[in-house]
PDB file of C-alpha atoms in Angstrom:
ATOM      1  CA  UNK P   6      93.640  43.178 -38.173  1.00 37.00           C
ATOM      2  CA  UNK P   7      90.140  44.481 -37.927  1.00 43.00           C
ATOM      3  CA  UNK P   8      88.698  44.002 -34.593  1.00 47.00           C
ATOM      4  CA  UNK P   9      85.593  41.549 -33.712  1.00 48.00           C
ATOM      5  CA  UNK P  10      82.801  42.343 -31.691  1.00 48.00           C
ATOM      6  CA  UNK P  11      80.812  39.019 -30.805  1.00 51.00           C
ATOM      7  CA  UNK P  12      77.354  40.157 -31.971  1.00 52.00           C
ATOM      8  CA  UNK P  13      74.877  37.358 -31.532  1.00 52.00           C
ATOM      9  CA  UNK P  14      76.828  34.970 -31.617  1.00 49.00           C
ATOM     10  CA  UNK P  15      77.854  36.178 -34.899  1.00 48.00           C
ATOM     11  CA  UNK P  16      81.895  37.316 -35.312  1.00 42.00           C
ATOM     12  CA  UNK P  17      81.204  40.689 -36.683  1.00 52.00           C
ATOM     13  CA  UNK P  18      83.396  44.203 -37.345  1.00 65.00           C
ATOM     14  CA  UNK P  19      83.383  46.678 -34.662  1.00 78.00           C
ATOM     15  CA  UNK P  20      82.959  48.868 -37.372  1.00 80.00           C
ATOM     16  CA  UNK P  21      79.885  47.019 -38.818  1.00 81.00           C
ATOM     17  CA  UNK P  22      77.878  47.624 -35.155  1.00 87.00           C
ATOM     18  CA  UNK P  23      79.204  51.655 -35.264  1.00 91.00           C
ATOM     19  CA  UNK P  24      77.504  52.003 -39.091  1.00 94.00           C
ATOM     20  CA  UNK P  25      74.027  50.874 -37.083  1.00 96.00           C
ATOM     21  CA  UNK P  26      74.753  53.249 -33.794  1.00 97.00           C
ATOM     22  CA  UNK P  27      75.639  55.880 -36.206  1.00 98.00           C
ATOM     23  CA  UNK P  28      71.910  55.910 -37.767  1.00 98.00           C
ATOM     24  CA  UNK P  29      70.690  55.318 -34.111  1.00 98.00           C
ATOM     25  CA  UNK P  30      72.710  58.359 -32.831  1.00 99.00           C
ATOM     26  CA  UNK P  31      71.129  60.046 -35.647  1.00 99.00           C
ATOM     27  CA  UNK P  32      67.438  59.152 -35.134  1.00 99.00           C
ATOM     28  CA  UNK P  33      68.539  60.906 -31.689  1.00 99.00           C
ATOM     29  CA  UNK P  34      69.869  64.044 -33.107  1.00 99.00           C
ATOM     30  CA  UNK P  35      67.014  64.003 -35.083  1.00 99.00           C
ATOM     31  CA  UNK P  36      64.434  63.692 -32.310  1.00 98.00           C
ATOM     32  CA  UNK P  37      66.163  66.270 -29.965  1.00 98.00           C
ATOM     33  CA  UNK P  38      66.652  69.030 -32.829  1.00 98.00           C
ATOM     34  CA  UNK P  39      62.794  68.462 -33.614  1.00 98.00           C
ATOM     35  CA  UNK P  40      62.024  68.843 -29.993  1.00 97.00           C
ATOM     36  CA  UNK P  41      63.865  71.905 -29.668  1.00 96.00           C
ATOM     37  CA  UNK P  42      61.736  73.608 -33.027  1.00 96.00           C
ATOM     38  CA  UNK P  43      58.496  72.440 -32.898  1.00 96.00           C
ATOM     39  CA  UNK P  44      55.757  74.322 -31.005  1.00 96.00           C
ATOM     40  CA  UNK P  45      52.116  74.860 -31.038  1.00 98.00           C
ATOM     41  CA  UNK P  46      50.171  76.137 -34.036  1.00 98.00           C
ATOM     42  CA  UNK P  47      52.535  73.837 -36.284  1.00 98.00           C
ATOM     43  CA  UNK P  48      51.047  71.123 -38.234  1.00 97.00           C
ATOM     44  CA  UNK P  49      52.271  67.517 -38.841  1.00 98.00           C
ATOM     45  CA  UNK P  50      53.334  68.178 -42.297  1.00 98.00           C
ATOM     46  CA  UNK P  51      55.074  70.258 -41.505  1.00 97.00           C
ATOM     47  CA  UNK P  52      57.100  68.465 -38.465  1.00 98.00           C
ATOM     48  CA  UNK P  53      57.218  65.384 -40.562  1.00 98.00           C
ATOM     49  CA  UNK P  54      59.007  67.353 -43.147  1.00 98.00           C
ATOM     50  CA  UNK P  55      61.701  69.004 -40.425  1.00 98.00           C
ATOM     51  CA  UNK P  56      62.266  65.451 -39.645  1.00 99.00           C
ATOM     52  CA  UNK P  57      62.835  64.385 -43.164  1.00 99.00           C
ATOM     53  CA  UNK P  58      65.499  67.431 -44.266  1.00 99.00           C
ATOM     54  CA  UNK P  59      67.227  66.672 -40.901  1.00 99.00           C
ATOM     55  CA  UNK P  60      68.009  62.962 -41.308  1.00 99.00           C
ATOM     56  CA  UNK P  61      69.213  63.975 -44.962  1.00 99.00           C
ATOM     57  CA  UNK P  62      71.371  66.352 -44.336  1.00 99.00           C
ATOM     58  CA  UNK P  63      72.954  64.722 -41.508  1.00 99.00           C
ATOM     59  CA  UNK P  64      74.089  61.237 -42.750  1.00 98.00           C
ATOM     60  CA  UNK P  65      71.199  59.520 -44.130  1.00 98.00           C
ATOM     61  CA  UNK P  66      71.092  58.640 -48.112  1.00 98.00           C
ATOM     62  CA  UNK P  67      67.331  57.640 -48.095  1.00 98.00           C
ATOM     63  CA  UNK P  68      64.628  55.632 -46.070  1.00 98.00           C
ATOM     64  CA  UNK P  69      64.103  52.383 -45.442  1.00 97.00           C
ATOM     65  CA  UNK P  70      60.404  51.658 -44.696  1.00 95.00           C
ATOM     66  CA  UNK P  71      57.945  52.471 -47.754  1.00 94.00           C
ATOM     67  CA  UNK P  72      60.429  55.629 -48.867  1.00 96.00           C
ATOM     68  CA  UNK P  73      58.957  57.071 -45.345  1.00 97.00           C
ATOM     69  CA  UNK P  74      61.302  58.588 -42.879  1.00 98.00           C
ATOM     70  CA  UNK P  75      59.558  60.276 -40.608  1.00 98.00           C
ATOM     71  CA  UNK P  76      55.869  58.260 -39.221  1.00 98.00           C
ATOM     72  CA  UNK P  77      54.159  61.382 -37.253  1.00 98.00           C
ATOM     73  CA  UNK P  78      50.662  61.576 -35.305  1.00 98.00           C
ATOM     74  CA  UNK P  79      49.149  63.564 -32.520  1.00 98.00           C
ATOM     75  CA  UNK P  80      45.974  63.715 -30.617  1.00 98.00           C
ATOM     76  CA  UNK P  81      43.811  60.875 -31.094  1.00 97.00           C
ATOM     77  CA  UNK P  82      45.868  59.886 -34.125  1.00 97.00           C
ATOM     78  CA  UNK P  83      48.870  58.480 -31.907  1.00 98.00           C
ATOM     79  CA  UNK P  84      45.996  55.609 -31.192  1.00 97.00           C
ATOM     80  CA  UNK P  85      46.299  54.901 -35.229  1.00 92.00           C
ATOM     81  CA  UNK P  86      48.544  51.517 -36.122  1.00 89.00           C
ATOM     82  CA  UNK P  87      48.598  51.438 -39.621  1.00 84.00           C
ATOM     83  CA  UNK P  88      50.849  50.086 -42.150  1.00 82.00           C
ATOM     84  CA  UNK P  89      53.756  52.027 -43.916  1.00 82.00           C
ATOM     85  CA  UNK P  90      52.312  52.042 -47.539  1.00 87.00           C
ATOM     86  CA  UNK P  91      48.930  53.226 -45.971  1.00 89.00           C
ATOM     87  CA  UNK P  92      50.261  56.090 -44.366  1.00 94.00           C
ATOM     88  CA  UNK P  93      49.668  60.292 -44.928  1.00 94.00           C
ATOM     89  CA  UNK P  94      50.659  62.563 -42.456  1.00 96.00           C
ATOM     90  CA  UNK P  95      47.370  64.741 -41.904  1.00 95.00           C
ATOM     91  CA  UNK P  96      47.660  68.827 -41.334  1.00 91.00           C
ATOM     92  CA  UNK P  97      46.415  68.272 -38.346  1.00 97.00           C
ATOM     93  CA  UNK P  98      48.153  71.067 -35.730  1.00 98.00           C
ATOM     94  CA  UNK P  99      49.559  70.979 -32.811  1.00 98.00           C
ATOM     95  CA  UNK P 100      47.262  71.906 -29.679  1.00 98.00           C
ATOM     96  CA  UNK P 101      48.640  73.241 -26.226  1.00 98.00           C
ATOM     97  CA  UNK P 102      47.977  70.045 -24.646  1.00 99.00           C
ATOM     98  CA  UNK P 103      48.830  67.505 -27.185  1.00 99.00           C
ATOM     99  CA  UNK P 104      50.633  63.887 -27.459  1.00 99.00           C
ATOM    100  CA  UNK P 105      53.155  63.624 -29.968  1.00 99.00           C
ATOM    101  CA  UNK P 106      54.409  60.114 -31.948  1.00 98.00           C
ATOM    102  CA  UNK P 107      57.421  60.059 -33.979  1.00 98.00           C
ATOM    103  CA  UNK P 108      58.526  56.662 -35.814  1.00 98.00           C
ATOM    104  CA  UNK P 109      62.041  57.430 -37.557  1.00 99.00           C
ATOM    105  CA  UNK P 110      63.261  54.957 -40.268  1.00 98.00           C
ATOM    106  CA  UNK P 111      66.811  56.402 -41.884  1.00 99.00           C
ATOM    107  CA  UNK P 112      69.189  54.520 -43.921  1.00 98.00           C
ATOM    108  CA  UNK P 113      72.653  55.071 -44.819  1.00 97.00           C
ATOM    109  CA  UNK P 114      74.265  51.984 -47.767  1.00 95.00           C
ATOM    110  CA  UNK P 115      70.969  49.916 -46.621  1.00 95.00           C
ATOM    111  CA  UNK P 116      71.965  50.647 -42.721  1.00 97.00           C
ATOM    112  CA  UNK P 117      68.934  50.931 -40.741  1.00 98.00           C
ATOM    113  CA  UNK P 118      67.744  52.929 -38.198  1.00 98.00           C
ATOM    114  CA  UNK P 119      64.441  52.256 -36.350  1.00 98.00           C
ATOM    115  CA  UNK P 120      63.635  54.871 -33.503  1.00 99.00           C
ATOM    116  CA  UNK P 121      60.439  56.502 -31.731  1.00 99.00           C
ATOM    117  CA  UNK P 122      59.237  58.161 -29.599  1.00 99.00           C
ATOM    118  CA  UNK P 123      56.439  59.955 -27.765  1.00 99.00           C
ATOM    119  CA  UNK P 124      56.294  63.420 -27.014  1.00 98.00           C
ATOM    120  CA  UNK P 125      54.501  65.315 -24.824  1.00 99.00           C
ATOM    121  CA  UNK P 126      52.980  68.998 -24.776  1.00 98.00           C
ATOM    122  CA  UNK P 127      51.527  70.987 -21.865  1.00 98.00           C
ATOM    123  CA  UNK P 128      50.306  74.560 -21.376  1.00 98.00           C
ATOM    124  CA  UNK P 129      52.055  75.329 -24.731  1.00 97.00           C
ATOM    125  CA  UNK P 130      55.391  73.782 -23.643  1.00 97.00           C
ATOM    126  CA  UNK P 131      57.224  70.694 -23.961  1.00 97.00           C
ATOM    127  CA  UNK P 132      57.405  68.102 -21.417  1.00 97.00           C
ATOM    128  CA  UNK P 133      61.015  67.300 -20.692  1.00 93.00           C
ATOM    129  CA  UNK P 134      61.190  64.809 -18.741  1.00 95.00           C
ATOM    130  CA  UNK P 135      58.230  62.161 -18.032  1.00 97.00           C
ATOM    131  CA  UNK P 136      57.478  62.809 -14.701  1.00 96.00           C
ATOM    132  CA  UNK P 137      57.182  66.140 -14.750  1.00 96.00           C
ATOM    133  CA  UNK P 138      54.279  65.306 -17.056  1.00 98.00           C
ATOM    134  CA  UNK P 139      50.588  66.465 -15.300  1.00 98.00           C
ATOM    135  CA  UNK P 140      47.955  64.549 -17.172  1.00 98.00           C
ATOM    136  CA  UNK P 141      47.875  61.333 -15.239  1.00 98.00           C
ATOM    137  CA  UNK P 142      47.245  59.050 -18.734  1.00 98.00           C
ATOM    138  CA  UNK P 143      49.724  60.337 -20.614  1.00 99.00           C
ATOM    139  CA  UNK P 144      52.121  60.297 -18.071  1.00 98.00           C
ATOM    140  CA  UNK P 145      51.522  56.575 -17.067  1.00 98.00           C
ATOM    141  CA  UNK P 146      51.509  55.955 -21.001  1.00 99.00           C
ATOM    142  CA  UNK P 147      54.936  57.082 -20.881  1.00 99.00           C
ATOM    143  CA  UNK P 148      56.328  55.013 -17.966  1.00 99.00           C
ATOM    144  CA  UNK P 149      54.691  52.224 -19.174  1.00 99.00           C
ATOM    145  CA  UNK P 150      56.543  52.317 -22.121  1.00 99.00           C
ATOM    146  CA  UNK P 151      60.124  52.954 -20.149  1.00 99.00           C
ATOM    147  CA  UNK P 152      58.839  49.990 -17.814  1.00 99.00           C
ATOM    148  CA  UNK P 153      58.492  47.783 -20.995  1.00 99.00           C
ATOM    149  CA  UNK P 154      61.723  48.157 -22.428  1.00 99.00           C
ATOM    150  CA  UNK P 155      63.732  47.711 -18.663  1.00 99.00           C
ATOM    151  CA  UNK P 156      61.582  44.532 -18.763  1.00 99.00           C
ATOM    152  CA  UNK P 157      62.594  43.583 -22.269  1.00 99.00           C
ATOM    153  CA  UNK P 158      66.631  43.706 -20.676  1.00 98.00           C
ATOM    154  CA  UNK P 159      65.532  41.916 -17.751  1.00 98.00           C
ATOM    155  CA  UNK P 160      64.390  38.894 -19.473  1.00 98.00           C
ATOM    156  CA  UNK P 161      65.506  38.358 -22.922  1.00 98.00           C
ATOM    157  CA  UNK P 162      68.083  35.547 -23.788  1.00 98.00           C
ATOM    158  CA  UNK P 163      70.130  34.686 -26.552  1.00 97.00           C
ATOM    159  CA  UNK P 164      67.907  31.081 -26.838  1.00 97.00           C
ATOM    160  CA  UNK P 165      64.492  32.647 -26.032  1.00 98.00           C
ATOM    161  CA  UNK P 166      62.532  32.582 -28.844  1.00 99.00           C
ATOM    162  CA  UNK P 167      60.540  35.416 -30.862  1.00 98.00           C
ATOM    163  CA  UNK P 168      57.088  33.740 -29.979  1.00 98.00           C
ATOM    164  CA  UNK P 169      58.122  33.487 -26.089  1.00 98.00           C
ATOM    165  CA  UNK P 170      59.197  37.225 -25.791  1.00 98.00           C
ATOM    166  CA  UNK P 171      55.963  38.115 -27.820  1.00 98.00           C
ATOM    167  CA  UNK P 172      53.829  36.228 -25.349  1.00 97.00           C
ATOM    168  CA  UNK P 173      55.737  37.414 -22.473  1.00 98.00           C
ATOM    169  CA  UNK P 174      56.021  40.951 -22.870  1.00 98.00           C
ATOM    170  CA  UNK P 175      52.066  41.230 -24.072  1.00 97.00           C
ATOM    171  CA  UNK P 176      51.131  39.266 -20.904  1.00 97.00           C
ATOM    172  CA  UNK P 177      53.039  42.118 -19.276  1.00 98.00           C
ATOM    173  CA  UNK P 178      51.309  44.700 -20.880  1.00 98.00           C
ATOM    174  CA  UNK P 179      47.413  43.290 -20.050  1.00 97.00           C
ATOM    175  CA  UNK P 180      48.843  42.859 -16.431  1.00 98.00           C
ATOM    176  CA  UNK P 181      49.610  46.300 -15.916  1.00 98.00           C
ATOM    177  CA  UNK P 182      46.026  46.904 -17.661  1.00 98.00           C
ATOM    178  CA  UNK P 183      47.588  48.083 -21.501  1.00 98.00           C
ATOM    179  CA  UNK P 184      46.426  47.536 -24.728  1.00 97.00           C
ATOM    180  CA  UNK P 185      48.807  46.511 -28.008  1.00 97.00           C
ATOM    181  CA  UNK P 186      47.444  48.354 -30.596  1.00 96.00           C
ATOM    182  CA  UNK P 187      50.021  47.371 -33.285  1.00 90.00           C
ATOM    183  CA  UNK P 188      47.466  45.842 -36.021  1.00 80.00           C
ATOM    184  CA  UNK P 189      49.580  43.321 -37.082  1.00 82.00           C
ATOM    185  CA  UNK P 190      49.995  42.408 -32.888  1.00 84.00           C
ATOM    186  CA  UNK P 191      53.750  42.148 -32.974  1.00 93.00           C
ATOM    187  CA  UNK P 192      56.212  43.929 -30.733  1.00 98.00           C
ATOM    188  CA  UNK P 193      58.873  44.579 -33.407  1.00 98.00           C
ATOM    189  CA  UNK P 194      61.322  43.249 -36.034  1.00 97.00           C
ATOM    190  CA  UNK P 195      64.783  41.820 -36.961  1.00 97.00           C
ATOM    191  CA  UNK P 196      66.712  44.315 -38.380  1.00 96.00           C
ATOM    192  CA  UNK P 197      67.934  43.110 -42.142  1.00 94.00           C
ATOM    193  CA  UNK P 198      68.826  45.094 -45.642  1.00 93.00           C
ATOM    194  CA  UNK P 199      65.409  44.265 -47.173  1.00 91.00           C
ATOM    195  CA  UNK P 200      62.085  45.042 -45.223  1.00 90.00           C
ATOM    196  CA  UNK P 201      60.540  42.462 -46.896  1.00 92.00           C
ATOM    197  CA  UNK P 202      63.111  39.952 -45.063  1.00 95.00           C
ATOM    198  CA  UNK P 203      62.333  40.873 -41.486  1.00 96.00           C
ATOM    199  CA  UNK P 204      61.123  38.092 -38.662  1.00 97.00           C
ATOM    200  CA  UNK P 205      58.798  39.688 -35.659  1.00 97.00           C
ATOM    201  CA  UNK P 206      58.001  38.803 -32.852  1.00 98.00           C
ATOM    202  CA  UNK P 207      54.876  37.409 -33.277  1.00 97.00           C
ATOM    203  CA  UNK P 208      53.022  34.090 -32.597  1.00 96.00           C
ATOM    204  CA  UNK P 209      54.253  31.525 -34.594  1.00 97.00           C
ATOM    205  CA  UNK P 210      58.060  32.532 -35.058  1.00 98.00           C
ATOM    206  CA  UNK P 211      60.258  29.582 -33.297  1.00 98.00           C
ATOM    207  CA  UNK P 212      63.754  31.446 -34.353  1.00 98.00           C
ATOM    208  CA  UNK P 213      65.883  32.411 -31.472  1.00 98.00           C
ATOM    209  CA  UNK P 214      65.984  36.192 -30.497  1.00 97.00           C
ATOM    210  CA  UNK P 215      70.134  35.306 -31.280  1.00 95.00           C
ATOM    211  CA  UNK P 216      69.244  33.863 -34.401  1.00 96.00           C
ATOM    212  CA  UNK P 217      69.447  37.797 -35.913  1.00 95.00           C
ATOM    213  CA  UNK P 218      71.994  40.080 -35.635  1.00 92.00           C
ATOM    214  CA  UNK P 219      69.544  42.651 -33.892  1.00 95.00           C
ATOM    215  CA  UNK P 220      66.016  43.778 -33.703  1.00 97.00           C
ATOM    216  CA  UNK P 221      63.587  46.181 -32.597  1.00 98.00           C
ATOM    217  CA  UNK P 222      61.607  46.181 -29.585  1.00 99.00           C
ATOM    218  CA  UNK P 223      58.219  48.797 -30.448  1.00 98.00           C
ATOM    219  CA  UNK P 224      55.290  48.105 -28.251  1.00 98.00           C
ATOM    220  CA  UNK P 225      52.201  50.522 -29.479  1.00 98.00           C
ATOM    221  CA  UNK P 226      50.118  50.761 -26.328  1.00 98.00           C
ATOM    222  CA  UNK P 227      47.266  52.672 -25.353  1.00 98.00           C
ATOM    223  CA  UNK P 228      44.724  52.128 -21.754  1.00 98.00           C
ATOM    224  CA  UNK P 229      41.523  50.789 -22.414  1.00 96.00           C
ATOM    225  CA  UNK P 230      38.798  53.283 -23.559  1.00 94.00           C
ATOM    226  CA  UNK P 231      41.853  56.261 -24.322  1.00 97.00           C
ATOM    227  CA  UNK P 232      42.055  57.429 -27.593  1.00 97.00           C
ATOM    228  CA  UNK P 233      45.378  57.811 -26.998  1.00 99.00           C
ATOM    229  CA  UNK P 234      49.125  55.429 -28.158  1.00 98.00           C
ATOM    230  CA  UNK P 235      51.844  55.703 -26.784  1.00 99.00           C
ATOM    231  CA  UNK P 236      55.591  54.676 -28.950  1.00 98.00           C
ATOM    232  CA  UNK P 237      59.016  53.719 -27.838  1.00 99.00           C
ATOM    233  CA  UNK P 238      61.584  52.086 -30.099  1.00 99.00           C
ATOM    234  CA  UNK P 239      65.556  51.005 -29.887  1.00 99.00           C
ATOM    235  CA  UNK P 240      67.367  48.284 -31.296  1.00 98.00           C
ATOM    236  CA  UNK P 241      68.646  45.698 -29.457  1.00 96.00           C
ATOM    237  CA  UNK P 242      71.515  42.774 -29.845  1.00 93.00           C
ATOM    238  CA  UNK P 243      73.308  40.268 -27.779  1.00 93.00           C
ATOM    239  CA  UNK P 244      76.814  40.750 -26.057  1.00 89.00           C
ATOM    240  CA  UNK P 245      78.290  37.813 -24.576  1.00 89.00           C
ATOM    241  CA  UNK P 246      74.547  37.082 -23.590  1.00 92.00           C
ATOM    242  CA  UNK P 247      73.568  40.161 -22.547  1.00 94.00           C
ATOM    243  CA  UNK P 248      70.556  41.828 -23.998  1.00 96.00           C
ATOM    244  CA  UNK P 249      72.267  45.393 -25.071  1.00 94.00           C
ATOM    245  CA  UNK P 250      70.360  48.817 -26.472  1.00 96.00           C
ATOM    246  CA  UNK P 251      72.181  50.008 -29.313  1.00 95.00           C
TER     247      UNK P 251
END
């Protein structure tokens, strides 16, 4: 008998939730073998395309949002919230002090993945760890965004709704004197087969956070006055209540 994993409430295959890690663990792989290759003088074509060829060749069949699988900015670009069919990576190249954002959207058999993050570059080399970073902005950008998602665990629940957590989290993020830059002003998505299906959370949606299966949490923030954004993504779902990063 297959084993169950309850998933939202719903009664779903264990092996149904490892399809979704796998593209997750992926988007990782994906992220760390980029971070390990890229280096100054490289442009975001370029880094974009490394992206691309690596999700590919390691277990994804195509890409999910807008035939896009790799969103990459740097600079005063990572400020940028655009939509999918708007976007073009620029040649733009990477400087010795630079910021970094990488939005990954793989799909294996219309299995997601939705993944980002922000890296960070200084004196020529890349920032492992956030606070080892030495610009104070960026650095702050990047807890923030850690701060954000700990939050997120803290105080979703299965019968909050999509509207709640969206006020919430952005009445967290003006608090601790943040911007969201994302231009539609949501904070992510349900995760679904079709992009054109997905529920955010937004103002306006009453469904439940457990009324999906899973969805992303992606706040875009910058400080006032910066010309810099700052991107952290994971998918989340419900365990026996529990708010759980996939």
């Amino acid at each position: 008998m297959t084993k169950q994993h309850l998933f939202n409430g719903y009664s779903v295959a264990k092996e149904t939730l490892d399809l979704y890690l796998e593209m997750q663990n992926l988007n990782r792989a994906a992220i760390k073998y980029v971070a390990g290759i890229i280096k100054v003088g490289m442009n975001l074509a370029d880094m974009k395309a490394l992206c691309e060829n690596y999700l590919l060749e390691h277990g994804a069949d195509s890409f999910w949002y807008w035939d896009v699988g790799a969103f990459v900015f740097a600079g005063d670009e990572t400020a940028v919230s655009v939509s999918g069919k708007d976007y073009k990576v620029t040649n733009r190249i990477i400087q010795e002090n630079d910021i970094i954002t990488i939005d990954l959207s793989p799909q294996k058999n219309n299995i997601w993945g939705d993944y980002a993050r922000t890296l960070v570059f200084e004196n020529g080399i890349l920032c492992d760890k956030t606070d080892k970073i030495r610009n104070n902005e960026w650095r702050s950008g990047l807890q923030m965004e850690e701060y954000l998602h700990k939050t997120l665990i803290d105080v979703a629940t299965p019968d909050m709704t999509f509207e709640e957590l969206y006020y919430l989290m952005n009445d967290v993020i003006v608090k601790k004197g943040f911007l969201n830059l994302d231009f539609l002003g949501n904070l992510g998505h349900s995760i679904v087969k079709n992009k054109n299906d997905r529920i955010y959370t937004e103002k306006g949606n009453h469904q439940r956070l457990s009324d999906v299966k899973m969805f992303t949490f992606e706040p875009h923030i910058s400080l006032p006055d910066s010309k810099y954004g700052y991107k952290r993504e994971d998918i989340y779902y419900f365990d026996n209540g529990k708010l759980i990063q996939l």
